């Protein structure tokens, strides 16, 4: 496997990233003060970095100006302390390029570009390659592909990932599907100079076993320690402990992702001393019963307070 | 079926609407001059109305300012001559409301609100009802639901449509799926004071048979005459002729929708004397071979020039 | 559209067919006595024919000997009085041929061959054409394609249907999906010498409008009269009455198909004086609450007793 | 996690199993002579066991008598030398029980029961539990659940698996999906007395890392050595070597599963000195070009002859 893509020497993203929540006040406006408090906690945590404007950051529910406000506030809060990745993907190639440049100018380290999806049935292999290569050409910072099939309906074949990865400014992929053969095939095709990041704490351990360099995991918002532990144990080849921790994280991870989504994540954040607050509509706040269930699951997994100060 | 929803007396949208293409120049910027030329043709055509910012208008690929420019130019071009519906759906409830108000202020007759979809796996029945009712409460103009499953992955159960339709300012639905039992069930549940519009010329005739009030059909961009003929023949109970015309429109309809998408629609527009021009990336222009196929299909269906002036 | 397939002159299946239920006794064995009673009712009803071993006949839950017993008993019961179609499709081509020949020998008029589906991801266009042509070559009776996507996951593209239909012994298709553009495209491609049968009473009227020759409809088991009325009204061009009846049948049709499946169908049969009895496991009998709902829906649609004698 | 299911002490299936191909002669009849030759090779190989009548054994294309012939021949060939699991799942509960008893009488060690699927949209949680518990009650041998979503469209939620696993005679699951969070959740819920078997060599290594006890892997038909090596290396905690081998097996595994299916598997078997022969229709034999590709992929992964004697 000769990977003559010119990436040798580029710093690949490594470690555990939290795709941080965007915070809103009771009126539904951005609450940057709460956001900065959360960011301060993360900057003091064992997390390697944060992702701004990810799916858990409700990026799809933000308008253009709000996105820039979040990027600027987030980078300012952790700059120099943690790696910052920004979700800059939009439906159009030109809007993706514009936001990517803006994020780079604000100091982002990496751009995470979700697959365009609205017209996905009309996009073929060539269209996706052209999109990502145009973004990578225009981007001052390294680009990662973001595959989030549950929300986009789009899954990229490993052969397509490999063709996109031929561009020297495309340095990795975040895959949120958890399909192990898919992860393995991407790693087999793209080689060690291409970063594969697990998109959920629910498969961080097996992904690392296969050669992933880290993860972007919603649960990192709630328990940076345990997510970082999972990576540390795996790299230290403490497989039995890593496996046990992986199994322990399944239920709390589901509570803040597939079971209750961003509303569940925000309840969990509130319960560990961070500023979760209300999600933005059409997201609905959890009812009391579901919120109790989130807290019960966290307790059972022994996930406690993380707030600093 | 008592439909005590307070809609009696409201004008329902009726007839054939074209979801008009948004035009771009060679540099990829909006080409409002070309757009106005097309609108003039449609205003002189047998179409009953136009839809701005629909899926065929590449609304998902436009930025916020461009959307407003298209709405204002489009309404100005046909105001007083044709009914104007505007696609004002965004992922967030608040952005949907903002654009709906803006469209109403510009003179739109109806707002067509696509189902929010990015976080669809997290939206339940109540979330969709809350979204549409919030929009309908805030909207100065009547609202229609827009179900476009091929692009959004979201299909609303007829019982959910009925619950949304309980709001007096929700006056109809555009359904692009073509599932006849689904169309029939929505009509059976929502009654005659609720407009069902076929979302494609490929099932306009059977939908009208079932009680639809019209259609929003991409093929209307290319052949307003035949699409209007199809509605006229059906309303005149000339079923044999309507059926024959319906079958004749299947192939050209597919060429500008499911087979070749917006790029195919734009080739078809160019070929009938309108201003199609390039689609916006990630859409890729059709290759010559596919473009020839689009033109061949139009010729075979005897769809010719429609340009005015 | 020159349809040089040699079918001119063949009798196409026309009218309304009931895909009859297979009856079981309390021990779970075939109850052919109950079955013959039902068949006698249908033979005296306005139905044009019956389908044995259809999905509603729980064909997939019968063993090889039971299938033959049902075919022989069913044909004997109605022979000379009603047209008989037999579901002879199996996963393998050879088993399909064997059962088709057996059904023909027993006196069946048509074979209805469901798409093989277990290995469907491995079957391409050529594999389906080869399968159907091998069956049609070997079958002494005309063959129809049976597309039942909800249960098989397989939907055949209209171009594939047309290629299969090129065989002179393939005379039609039963399509259970209800997708109107799909129905229209099959009719447009295959022409008037090819029978399209609606696979559900939920879209019998629009399918007939488009040129279908009839339907194989589960609701025909419960209300042969109304299903036959729907076809008669449509053929008589009484469109307003046909449409009203179509809308009226939506709810009872759903009760015996998509909502409650075969268990619902059997409750409905019991309630109109036929012999429904228990479904076969893994089907579970309806609970009392669901059974009440089935009966309520039938009453609301004014579907009453049909039993003869 | 107290697993009071009474399974303590039962031997769980462990290690690598090949789901052996069923062989046919040129006329399409069973070729038990070829089958026995293959079985002899497997009995001398490092495989821990074989699965008869699995998906790769084309069980869905066999008639009732053929299934019994394969079971008897297969068990006779390897009895006492290798563990034998038999795919006894049928669409009906009663047919599943009948075949399970027959397999047990013939000497099978385990029954592997695929999820019933034809009427899957009508089967709820309770229906699946009832099915598996009825089979487990009636079965003289331990039962495993077989989830094969690609072919059945059915995926069982981990909570449903756990409810089925509450029966003491249900000892494990073969999951062919490769979804790592799903595997982890089943292991977390069902505990160490329940065997999870990876359903493909494409994720055997990460599944073992998570606590799977082995795998039933199509590639085991072609390269028993490498598949057994992968399990051995993982159990020996030689993770770097295991990972490299896992990545190396991705391409040959795809060639005999997702890319070319059973026809590809049979070409591969022929190429390593076993008796593959023709698949059964509707499966089509691979064309020369695809067959060359299968052989090229095997060569590239350095998979060579395995035939004995």
JSON list of C-alpha atoms in Angstrom, two decimals, chain C residues 25-211:
[
{"chain": "C", "resi": 25, "resn": "UNK", "atom": "CA", "xyz": [-57.28, -25.76, 13.73]},
{"chain": "C", "resi": 26, "resn": "UNK", "atom": "CA", "xyz": [-56.56, -25.26, 17.42]},
{"chain": "C", "resi": 27, "resn": "UNK", "atom": "CA", "xyz": [-53.65, -27.70, 17.26]},
{"chain": "C", "resi": 28, "resn": "UNK", "atom": "CA", "xyz": [-52.06, -25.70, 14.46]},
{"chain": "C", "resi": 29, "resn": "UNK", "atom": "CA", "xyz": [-52.76, -28.23, 11.74]},
{"chain": "C", "resi": 30, "resn": "UNK", "atom": "CA", "xyz": [-54.36, -27.43, 8.40]},
{"chain": "C", "resi": 31, "resn": "UNK", "atom": "CA", "xyz": [-58.14, -27.20, 8.69]},
{"chain": "C", "resi": 32, "resn": "UNK", "atom": "CA", "xyz": [-59.29, -28.01, 5.17]},
{"chain": "C", "resi": 33, "resn": "UNK", "atom": "CA", "xyz": [-62.89, -28.28, 6.20]},
{"chain": "C", "resi": 34, "resn": "UNK", "atom": "CA", "xyz": [-62.98, -24.64, 7.30]},
{"chain": "C", "resi": 35, "resn": "UNK", "atom": "CA", "xyz": [-61.03, -23.77, 4.18]},
{"chain": "C", "resi": 36, "resn": "UNK", "atom": "CA", "xyz": [-63.61, -25.39, 1.90]},
{"chain": "C", "resi": 37, "resn": "UNK", "atom": "CA", "xyz": [-66.42, -23.52, 3.65]},
{"chain": "C", "resi": 38, "resn": "UNK", "atom": "CA", "xyz": [-64.68, -20.22, 2.98]},
{"chain": "C", "resi": 39, "resn": "UNK", "atom": "CA", "xyz": [-64.04, -21.18, -0.62]},
{"chain": "C", "resi": 40, "resn": "UNK", "atom": "CA", "xyz": [-67.70, -21.98, -1.11]},
{"chain": "C", "resi": 41, "resn": "UNK", "atom": "CA", "xyz": [-68.59, -18.49, 0.08]},
{"chain": "C", "resi": 42, "resn": "UNK", "atom": "CA", "xyz": [-66.12, -16.93, -2.30]},
{"chain": "C", "resi": 43, "resn": "UNK", "atom": "CA", "xyz": [-67.37, -19.04, -5.21]},
{"chain": "C", "resi": 44, "resn": "UNK", "atom": "CA", "xyz": [-70.83, -17.60, -4.62]},
{"chain": "C", "resi": 45, "resn": "UNK", "atom": "CA", "xyz": [-69.53, -14.05, -4.19]},
{"chain": "C", "resi": 46, "resn": "UNK", "atom": "CA", "xyz": [-68.93, -11.37, -6.81]},
{"chain": "C", "resi": 47, "resn": "UNK", "atom": "CA", "xyz": [-65.19, -12.12, -6.74]},
{"chain": "C", "resi": 48, "resn": "UNK", "atom": "CA", "xyz": [-63.65, -12.97, -10.12]},
{"chain": "C", "resi": 49, "resn": "UNK", "atom": "CA", "xyz": [-61.18, -15.38, -8.62]},
{"chain": "C", "resi": 50, "resn": "UNK", "atom": "CA", "xyz": [-59.02, -16.51, -5.76]},
{"chain": "C", "resi": 51, "resn": "UNK", "atom": "CA", "xyz": [-55.31, -16.73, -5.11]},
{"chain": "C", "resi": 52, "resn": "UNK", "atom": "CA", "xyz": [-54.11, -19.77, -3.19]},
{"chain": "C", "resi": 53, "resn": "UNK", "atom": "CA", "xyz": [-50.79, -19.70, -1.34]},
{"chain": "C", "resi": 54, "resn": "UNK", "atom": "CA", "xyz": [-50.47, -15.94, -1.38]},
{"chain": "C", "resi": 55, "resn": "UNK", "atom": "CA", "xyz": [-48.88, -13.95, 1.43]},
{"chain": "C", "resi": 56, "resn": "UNK", "atom": "CA", "xyz": [-52.28, -13.72, 3.10]},
{"chain": "C", "resi": 57, "resn": "UNK", "atom": "CA", "xyz": [-52.48, -17.48, 2.75]},
{"chain": "C", "resi": 58, "resn": "UNK", "atom": "CA", "xyz": [-49.40, -17.71, 4.99]},
{"chain": "C", "resi": 59, "resn": "UNK", "atom": "CA", "xyz": [-47.67, -19.69, 2.23]},
{"chain": "C", "resi": 60, "resn": "UNK", "atom": "CA", "xyz": [-44.29, -19.04, 3.84]},
{"chain": "C", "resi": 61, "resn": "UNK", "atom": "CA", "xyz": [-45.42, -20.88, 6.96]},
{"chain": "C", "resi": 62, "resn": "UNK", "atom": "CA", "xyz": [-46.59, -24.04, 5.18]},
{"chain": "C", "resi": 63, "resn": "UNK", "atom": "CA", "xyz": [-44.50, -27.09, 4.47]},
{"chain": "C", "resi": 64, "resn": "UNK", "atom": "CA", "xyz": [-44.28, -28.70, 1.07]},
{"chain": "C", "resi": 65, "resn": "UNK", "atom": "CA", "xyz": [-47.08, -31.23, 1.60]},
{"chain": "C", "resi": 66, "resn": "UNK", "atom": "CA", "xyz": [-49.42, -28.66, 3.09]},
{"chain": "C", "resi": 67, "resn": "UNK", "atom": "CA", "xyz": [-48.99, -26.41, 0.07]},
{"chain": "C", "resi": 68, "resn": "UNK", "atom": "CA", "xyz": [-50.13, -29.16, -2.23]},
{"chain": "C", "resi": 69, "resn": "UNK", "atom": "CA", "xyz": [-53.07, -30.02, 0.00]},
{"chain": "C", "resi": 70, "resn": "UNK", "atom": "CA", "xyz": [-54.23, -26.41, -0.04]},
{"chain": "C", "resi": 71, "resn": "UNK", "atom": "CA", "xyz": [-53.88, -26.16, -3.80]},
{"chain": "C", "resi": 72, "resn": "UNK", "atom": "CA", "xyz": [-55.84, -29.33, -4.43]},
{"chain": "C", "resi": 73, "resn": "UNK", "atom": "CA", "xyz": [-58.59, -28.51, -1.96]},
{"chain": "C", "resi": 74, "resn": "UNK", "atom": "CA", "xyz": [-58.91, -24.94, -3.19]},
{"chain": "C", "resi": 75, "resn": "UNK", "atom": "CA", "xyz": [-59.08, -25.78, -6.86]},
{"chain": "C", "resi": 76, "resn": "UNK", "atom": "CA", "xyz": [-61.55, -28.57, -6.25]},
{"chain": "C", "resi": 77, "resn": "UNK", "atom": "CA", "xyz": [-63.78, -26.21, -4.29]},
{"chain": "C", "resi": 78, "resn": "UNK", "atom": "CA", "xyz": [-64.16, -23.49, -6.93]},
{"chain": "C", "resi": 79, "resn": "UNK", "atom": "CA", "xyz": [-63.14, -25.14, -10.20]},
{"chain": "C", "resi": 80, "resn": "UNK", "atom": "CA", "xyz": [-65.28, -24.04, -13.09]},
{"chain": "C", "resi": 81, "resn": "UNK", "atom": "CA", "xyz": [-66.77, -21.28, -11.03]},
{"chain": "C", "resi": 82, "resn": "UNK", "atom": "CA", "xyz": [-63.88, -18.94, -10.39]},
{"chain": "C", "resi": 83, "resn": "UNK", "atom": "CA", "xyz": [-60.43, -18.29, -11.79]},
{"chain": "C", "resi": 84, "resn": "UNK", "atom": "CA", "xyz": [-57.67, -19.76, -9.63]},
{"chain": "C", "resi": 85, "resn": "UNK", "atom": "CA", "xyz": [-54.20, -18.31, -9.31]},
{"chain": "C", "resi": 86, "resn": "UNK", "atom": "CA", "xyz": [-51.60, -20.13, -7.19]},
{"chain": "C", "resi": 87, "resn": "UNK", "atom": "CA", "xyz": [-48.61, -18.61, -5.45]},
{"chain": "C", "resi": 88, "resn": "UNK", "atom": "CA", "xyz": [-45.88, -20.98, -6.58]},
{"chain": "C", "resi": 89, "resn": "UNK", "atom": "CA", "xyz": [-42.82, -18.89, -5.92]},
{"chain": "C", "resi": 90, "resn": "UNK", "atom": "CA", "xyz": [-40.05, -20.41, -3.82]},
{"chain": "C", "resi": 91, "resn": "UNK", "atom": "CA", "xyz": [-36.52, -19.25, -3.13]},
{"chain": "C", "resi": 92, "resn": "UNK", "atom": "CA", "xyz": [-34.95, -21.62, -5.67]},
{"chain": "C", "resi": 93, "resn": "UNK", "atom": "CA", "xyz": [-35.79, -21.72, -9.35]},
{"chain": "C", "resi": 94, "resn": "UNK", "atom": "CA", "xyz": [-36.12, -25.47, -9.28]},
{"chain": "C", "resi": 95, "resn": "UNK", "atom": "CA", "xyz": [-38.57, -25.52, -6.37]},
{"chain": "C", "resi": 96, "resn": "UNK", "atom": "CA", "xyz": [-40.60, -22.80, -8.07]},
{"chain": "C", "resi": 97, "resn": "UNK", "atom": "CA", "xyz": [-40.79, -24.85, -11.24]},
{"chain": "C", "resi": 98, "resn": "UNK", "atom": "CA", "xyz": [-41.77, -27.98, -9.35]},
{"chain": "C", "resi": 99, "resn": "UNK", "atom": "CA", "xyz": [-44.62, -26.29, -7.50]},
{"chain": "C", "resi": 100, "resn": "UNK", "atom": "CA", "xyz": [-45.78, -24.47, -10.62]},
{"chain": "C", "resi": 101, "resn": "UNK", "atom": "CA", "xyz": [-46.07, -27.74, -12.50]},
{"chain": "C", "resi": 102, "resn": "UNK", "atom": "CA", "xyz": [-47.89, -29.32, -9.61]},
{"chain": "C", "resi": 103, "resn": "UNK", "atom": "CA", "xyz": [-50.37, -26.44, -9.44]},
{"chain": "C", "resi": 104, "resn": "UNK", "atom": "CA", "xyz": [-50.94, -26.60, -13.18]},
{"chain": "C", "resi": 105, "resn": "UNK", "atom": "CA", "xyz": [-51.57, -30.32, -12.97]},
{"chain": "C", "resi": 106, "resn": "UNK", "atom": "CA", "xyz": [-54.13, -29.66, -10.26]},
{"chain": "C", "resi": 107, "resn": "UNK", "atom": "CA", "xyz": [-55.96, -27.25, -12.53]},
{"chain": "C", "resi": 108, "resn": "UNK", "atom": "CA", "xyz": [-54.64, -23.79, -11.64]},
{"chain": "C", "resi": 109, "resn": "UNK", "atom": "CA", "xyz": [-55.23, -21.07, -14.20]},
{"chain": "C", "resi": 110, "resn": "UNK", "atom": "CA", "xyz": [-52.23, -18.88, -13.39]},
{"chain": "C", "resi": 111, "resn": "UNK", "atom": "CA", "xyz": [-49.02, -19.09, -11.38]},
{"chain": "C", "resi": 112, "resn": "UNK", "atom": "CA", "xyz": [-48.11, -16.09, -9.23]},
{"chain": "C", "resi": 113, "resn": "UNK", "atom": "CA", "xyz": [-44.37, -16.12, -8.61]},
{"chain": "C", "resi": 114, "resn": "UNK", "atom": "CA", "xyz": [-43.02, -14.00, -5.82]},
{"chain": "C", "resi": 115, "resn": "UNK", "atom": "CA", "xyz": [-39.56, -12.55, -6.29]},
{"chain": "C", "resi": 116, "resn": "UNK", "atom": "CA", "xyz": [-36.88, -14.74, -4.71]},
{"chain": "C", "resi": 117, "resn": "UNK", "atom": "CA", "xyz": [-35.49, -12.64, -1.92]},
{"chain": "C", "resi": 118, "resn": "UNK", "atom": "CA", "xyz": [-33.27, -14.31, 0.65]},
{"chain": "C", "resi": 119, "resn": "UNK", "atom": "CA", "xyz": [-30.14, -13.75, -1.40]},
{"chain": "C", "resi": 120, "resn": "UNK", "atom": "CA", "xyz": [-31.58, -10.68, -3.11]},
{"chain": "C", "resi": 121, "resn": "UNK", "atom": "CA", "xyz": [-28.48, -8.53, -2.52]},
{"chain": "C", "resi": 122, "resn": "UNK", "atom": "CA", "xyz": [-26.63, -11.04, -4.72]},
{"chain": "C", "resi": 123, "resn": "UNK", "atom": "CA", "xyz": [-29.23, -11.20, -7.51]},
{"chain": "C", "resi": 124, "resn": "UNK", "atom": "CA", "xyz": [-28.81, -8.74, -10.33]},
{"chain": "C", "resi": 125, "resn": "UNK", "atom": "CA", "xyz": [-31.05, -7.87, -13.28]},
{"chain": "C", "resi": 126, "resn": "UNK", "atom": "CA", "xyz": [-29.84, -10.92, -15.22]},
{"chain": "C", "resi": 127, "resn": "UNK", "atom": "CA", "xyz": [-30.49, -13.29, -12.33]},
{"chain": "C", "resi": 128, "resn": "UNK", "atom": "CA", "xyz": [-34.11, -12.18, -12.03]},
{"chain": "C", "resi": 129, "resn": "UNK", "atom": "CA", "xyz": [-34.68, -12.40, -15.77]},
{"chain": "C", "resi": 130, "resn": "UNK", "atom": "CA", "xyz": [-33.13, -15.88, -15.83]},
{"chain": "C", "resi": 131, "resn": "UNK", "atom": "CA", "xyz": [-35.27, -17.01, -12.91]},
{"chain": "C", "resi": 132, "resn": "UNK", "atom": "CA", "xyz": [-38.57, -15.83, -14.36]},
{"chain": "C", "resi": 133, "resn": "UNK", "atom": "CA", "xyz": [-37.79, -17.01, -17.87]},
{"chain": "C", "resi": 134, "resn": "UNK", "atom": "CA", "xyz": [-36.81, -20.46, -16.62]},
{"chain": "C", "resi": 135, "resn": "UNK", "atom": "CA", "xyz": [-40.08, -20.69, -14.71]},
{"chain": "C", "resi": 136, "resn": "UNK", "atom": "CA", "xyz": [-42.09, -19.38, -17.65]},
{"chain": "C", "resi": 137, "resn": "UNK", "atom": "CA", "xyz": [-40.40, -21.86, -20.00]},
{"chain": "C", "resi": 138, "resn": "UNK", "atom": "CA", "xyz": [-41.25, -24.75, -17.73]},
{"chain": "C", "resi": 139, "resn": "UNK", "atom": "CA", "xyz": [-44.74, -23.68, -16.73]},
{"chain": "C", "resi": 140, "resn": "UNK", "atom": "CA", "xyz": [-47.77, -25.15, -18.49]},
{"chain": "C", "resi": 141, "resn": "UNK", "atom": "CA", "xyz": [-49.81, -22.14, -17.34]},
{"chain": "C", "resi": 142, "resn": "UNK", "atom": "CA", "xyz": [-49.28, -18.39, -17.67]},
{"chain": "C", "resi": 143, "resn": "UNK", "atom": "CA", "xyz": [-47.03, -16.80, -15.08]},
{"chain": "C", "resi": 144, "resn": "UNK", "atom": "CA", "xyz": [-47.40, -13.51, -13.21]},
{"chain": "C", "resi": 145, "resn": "UNK", "atom": "CA", "xyz": [-44.66, -11.70, -11.32]},
{"chain": "C", "resi": 146, "resn": "UNK", "atom": "CA", "xyz": [-45.43, -11.02, -7.68]},
{"chain": "C", "resi": 147, "resn": "UNK", "atom": "CA", "xyz": [-43.75, -8.00, -6.12]},
{"chain": "C", "resi": 148, "resn": "UNK", "atom": "CA", "xyz": [-44.31, -7.77, -2.37]},
{"chain": "C", "resi": 149, "resn": "UNK", "atom": "CA", "xyz": [-41.68, -5.34, -1.20]},
{"chain": "C", "resi": 150, "resn": "UNK", "atom": "CA", "xyz": [-42.96, -5.03, 2.36]},
{"chain": "C", "resi": 151, "resn": "UNK", "atom": "CA", "xyz": [-42.23, -8.71, 2.99]},
{"chain": "C", "resi": 152, "resn": "UNK", "atom": "CA", "xyz": [-39.36, -9.39, 0.59]},
{"chain": "C", "resi": 153, "resn": "UNK", "atom": "CA", "xyz": [-37.43, -6.15, 0.49]},
{"chain": "C", "resi": 154, "resn": "UNK", "atom": "CA", "xyz": [-37.33, -6.58, -3.27]},
{"chain": "C", "resi": 155, "resn": "UNK", "atom": "CA", "xyz": [-38.72, -4.05, -5.70]},
{"chain": "C", "resi": 156, "resn": "UNK", "atom": "CA", "xyz": [-38.24, -4.66, -9.41]},
{"chain": "C", "resi": 157, "resn": "UNK", "atom": "CA", "xyz": [-37.42, -1.65, -11.57]},
{"chain": "C", "resi": 158, "resn": "UNK", "atom": "CA", "xyz": [-39.96, -1.16, -14.38]},
{"chain": "C", "resi": 159, "resn": "UNK", "atom": "CA", "xyz": [-37.18, -1.79, -16.90]},
{"chain": "C", "resi": 160, "resn": "UNK", "atom": "CA", "xyz": [-36.57, -5.18, -15.29]},
{"chain": "C", "resi": 161, "resn": "UNK", "atom": "CA", "xyz": [-40.29, -5.97, -15.28]},
{"chain": "C", "resi": 162, "resn": "UNK", "atom": "CA", "xyz": [-40.33, -5.14, -18.98]},
{"chain": "C", "resi": 163, "resn": "UNK", "atom": "CA", "xyz": [-37.42, -7.46, -19.68]},
{"chain": "C", "resi": 164, "resn": "UNK", "atom": "CA", "xyz": [-39.11, -10.28, -17.80]},
{"chain": "C", "resi": 165, "resn": "UNK", "atom": "CA", "xyz": [-42.38, -9.48, -19.58]},
{"chain": "C", "resi": 166, "resn": "UNK", "atom": "CA", "xyz": [-40.70, -10.06, -22.93]},
{"chain": "C", "resi": 167, "resn": "UNK", "atom": "CA", "xyz": [-41.37, -13.76, -22.37]},
{"chain": "C", "resi": 168, "resn": "UNK", "atom": "CA", "xyz": [-44.71, -14.74, -23.94]},
{"chain": "C", "resi": 169, "resn": "UNK", "atom": "CA", "xyz": [-45.70, -16.88, -20.96]},
{"chain": "C", "resi": 170, "resn": "UNK", "atom": "CA", "xyz": [-45.28, -14.02, -18.48]},
{"chain": "C", "resi": 171, "resn": "UNK", "atom": "CA", "xyz": [-48.66, -12.31, -18.64]},
{"chain": "C", "resi": 172, "resn": "UNK", "atom": "CA", "xyz": [-48.73, -9.89, -15.78]},
{"chain": "C", "resi": 173, "resn": "UNK", "atom": "CA", "xyz": [-47.65, -8.59, -12.42]},
{"chain": "C", "resi": 174, "resn": "UNK", "atom": "CA", "xyz": [-49.18, -8.16, -9.01]},
{"chain": "C", "resi": 175, "resn": "UNK", "atom": "CA", "xyz": [-47.64, -5.12, -7.39]},
{"chain": "C", "resi": 176, "resn": "UNK", "atom": "CA", "xyz": [-48.33, -4.61, -3.72]},
{"chain": "C", "resi": 177, "resn": "UNK", "atom": "CA", "xyz": [-46.43, -1.40, -3.20]},
{"chain": "C", "resi": 178, "resn": "UNK", "atom": "CA", "xyz": [-49.02, 1.16, -4.24]},
{"chain": "C", "resi": 179, "resn": "UNK", "atom": "CA", "xyz": [-46.47, 3.46, -5.79]},
{"chain": "C", "resi": 180, "resn": "UNK", "atom": "CA", "xyz": [-48.47, 5.16, -8.53]},
{"chain": "C", "resi": 181, "resn": "UNK", "atom": "CA", "xyz": [-45.55, 6.27, -10.72]},
{"chain": "C", "resi": 182, "resn": "UNK", "atom": "CA", "xyz": [-44.22, 2.73, -10.59]},
{"chain": "C", "resi": 183, "resn": "UNK", "atom": "CA", "xyz": [-47.59, 1.30, -11.67]},
{"chain": "C", "resi": 184, "resn": "UNK", "atom": "CA", "xyz": [-47.83, 3.86, -14.45]},
{"chain": "C", "resi": 185, "resn": "UNK", "atom": "CA", "xyz": [-44.33, 3.15, -15.71]},
{"chain": "C", "resi": 186, "resn": "UNK", "atom": "CA", "xyz": [-44.93, -0.59, -15.82]},
{"chain": "C", "resi": 187, "resn": "UNK", "atom": "CA", "xyz": [-48.11, -0.03, -17.80]},
{"chain": "C", "resi": 188, "resn": "UNK", "atom": "CA", "xyz": [-46.37, 2.44, -20.10]},
{"chain": "C", "resi": 189, "resn": "UNK", "atom": "CA", "xyz": [-43.49, 0.05, -20.74]},
{"chain": "C", "resi": 190, "resn": "UNK", "atom": "CA", "xyz": [-45.37, -3.26, -20.95]},
{"chain": "C", "resi": 191, "resn": "UNK", "atom": "CA", "xyz": [-48.46, -2.22, -22.89]},
{"chain": "C", "resi": 192, "resn": "UNK", "atom": "CA", "xyz": [-52.02, -3.48, -22.95]},
{"chain": "C", "resi": 193, "resn": "UNK", "atom": "CA", "xyz": [-51.18, -7.16, -23.41]},
{"chain": "C", "resi": 194, "resn": "UNK", "atom": "CA", "xyz": [-49.68, -7.31, -19.95]},
{"chain": "C", "resi": 195, "resn": "UNK", "atom": "CA", "xyz": [-51.90, -7.43, -16.88]},
{"chain": "C", "resi": 196, "resn": "UNK", "atom": "CA", "xyz": [-51.13, -5.22, -13.92]},
{"chain": "C", "resi": 197, "resn": "UNK", "atom": "CA", "xyz": [-52.99, -6.21, -10.77]},
{"chain": "C", "resi": 198, "resn": "UNK", "atom": "CA", "xyz": [-53.14, -3.95, -7.75]},
{"chain": "C", "resi": 199, "resn": "UNK", "atom": "CA", "xyz": [-51.89, -5.83, -4.72]},
{"chain": "C", "resi": 200, "resn": "UNK", "atom": "CA", "xyz": [-54.13, -4.07, -2.23]},
{"chain": "C", "resi": 201, "resn": "UNK", "atom": "CA", "xyz": [-57.61, -2.61, -2.04]},
{"chain": "C", "resi": 202, "resn": "UNK", "atom": "CA", "xyz": [-55.97, 0.59, -0.82]},
{"chain": "C", "resi": 203, "resn": "UNK", "atom": "CA", "xyz": [-55.09, 1.62, -4.36]},
{"chain": "C", "resi": 204, "resn": "UNK", "atom": "CA", "xyz": [-57.37, -0.44, -6.54]},
{"chain": "C", "resi": 205, "resn": "UNK", "atom": "CA", "xyz": [-59.21, 2.61, -7.87]},
{"chain": "C", "resi": 206, "resn": "UNK", "atom": "CA", "xyz": [-56.18, 4.69, -8.93]},
{"chain": "C", "resi": 207, "resn": "UNK", "atom": "CA", "xyz": [-54.53, 1.58, -10.36]},
{"chain": "C", "resi": 208, "resn": "UNK", "atom": "CA", "xyz": [-57.59, 0.86, -12.48]},
{"chain": "C", "resi": 209, "resn": "UNK", "atom": "CA", "xyz": [-57.61, 4.49, -13.60]},
{"chain": "C", "resi": 210, "resn": "UNK", "atom": "CA", "xyz": [-54.06, 3.99, -14.82]},
{"chain": "C", "resi": 211, "resn": "UNK", "atom": "CA", "xyz": [-54.94, 0.83, -16.73]}
]
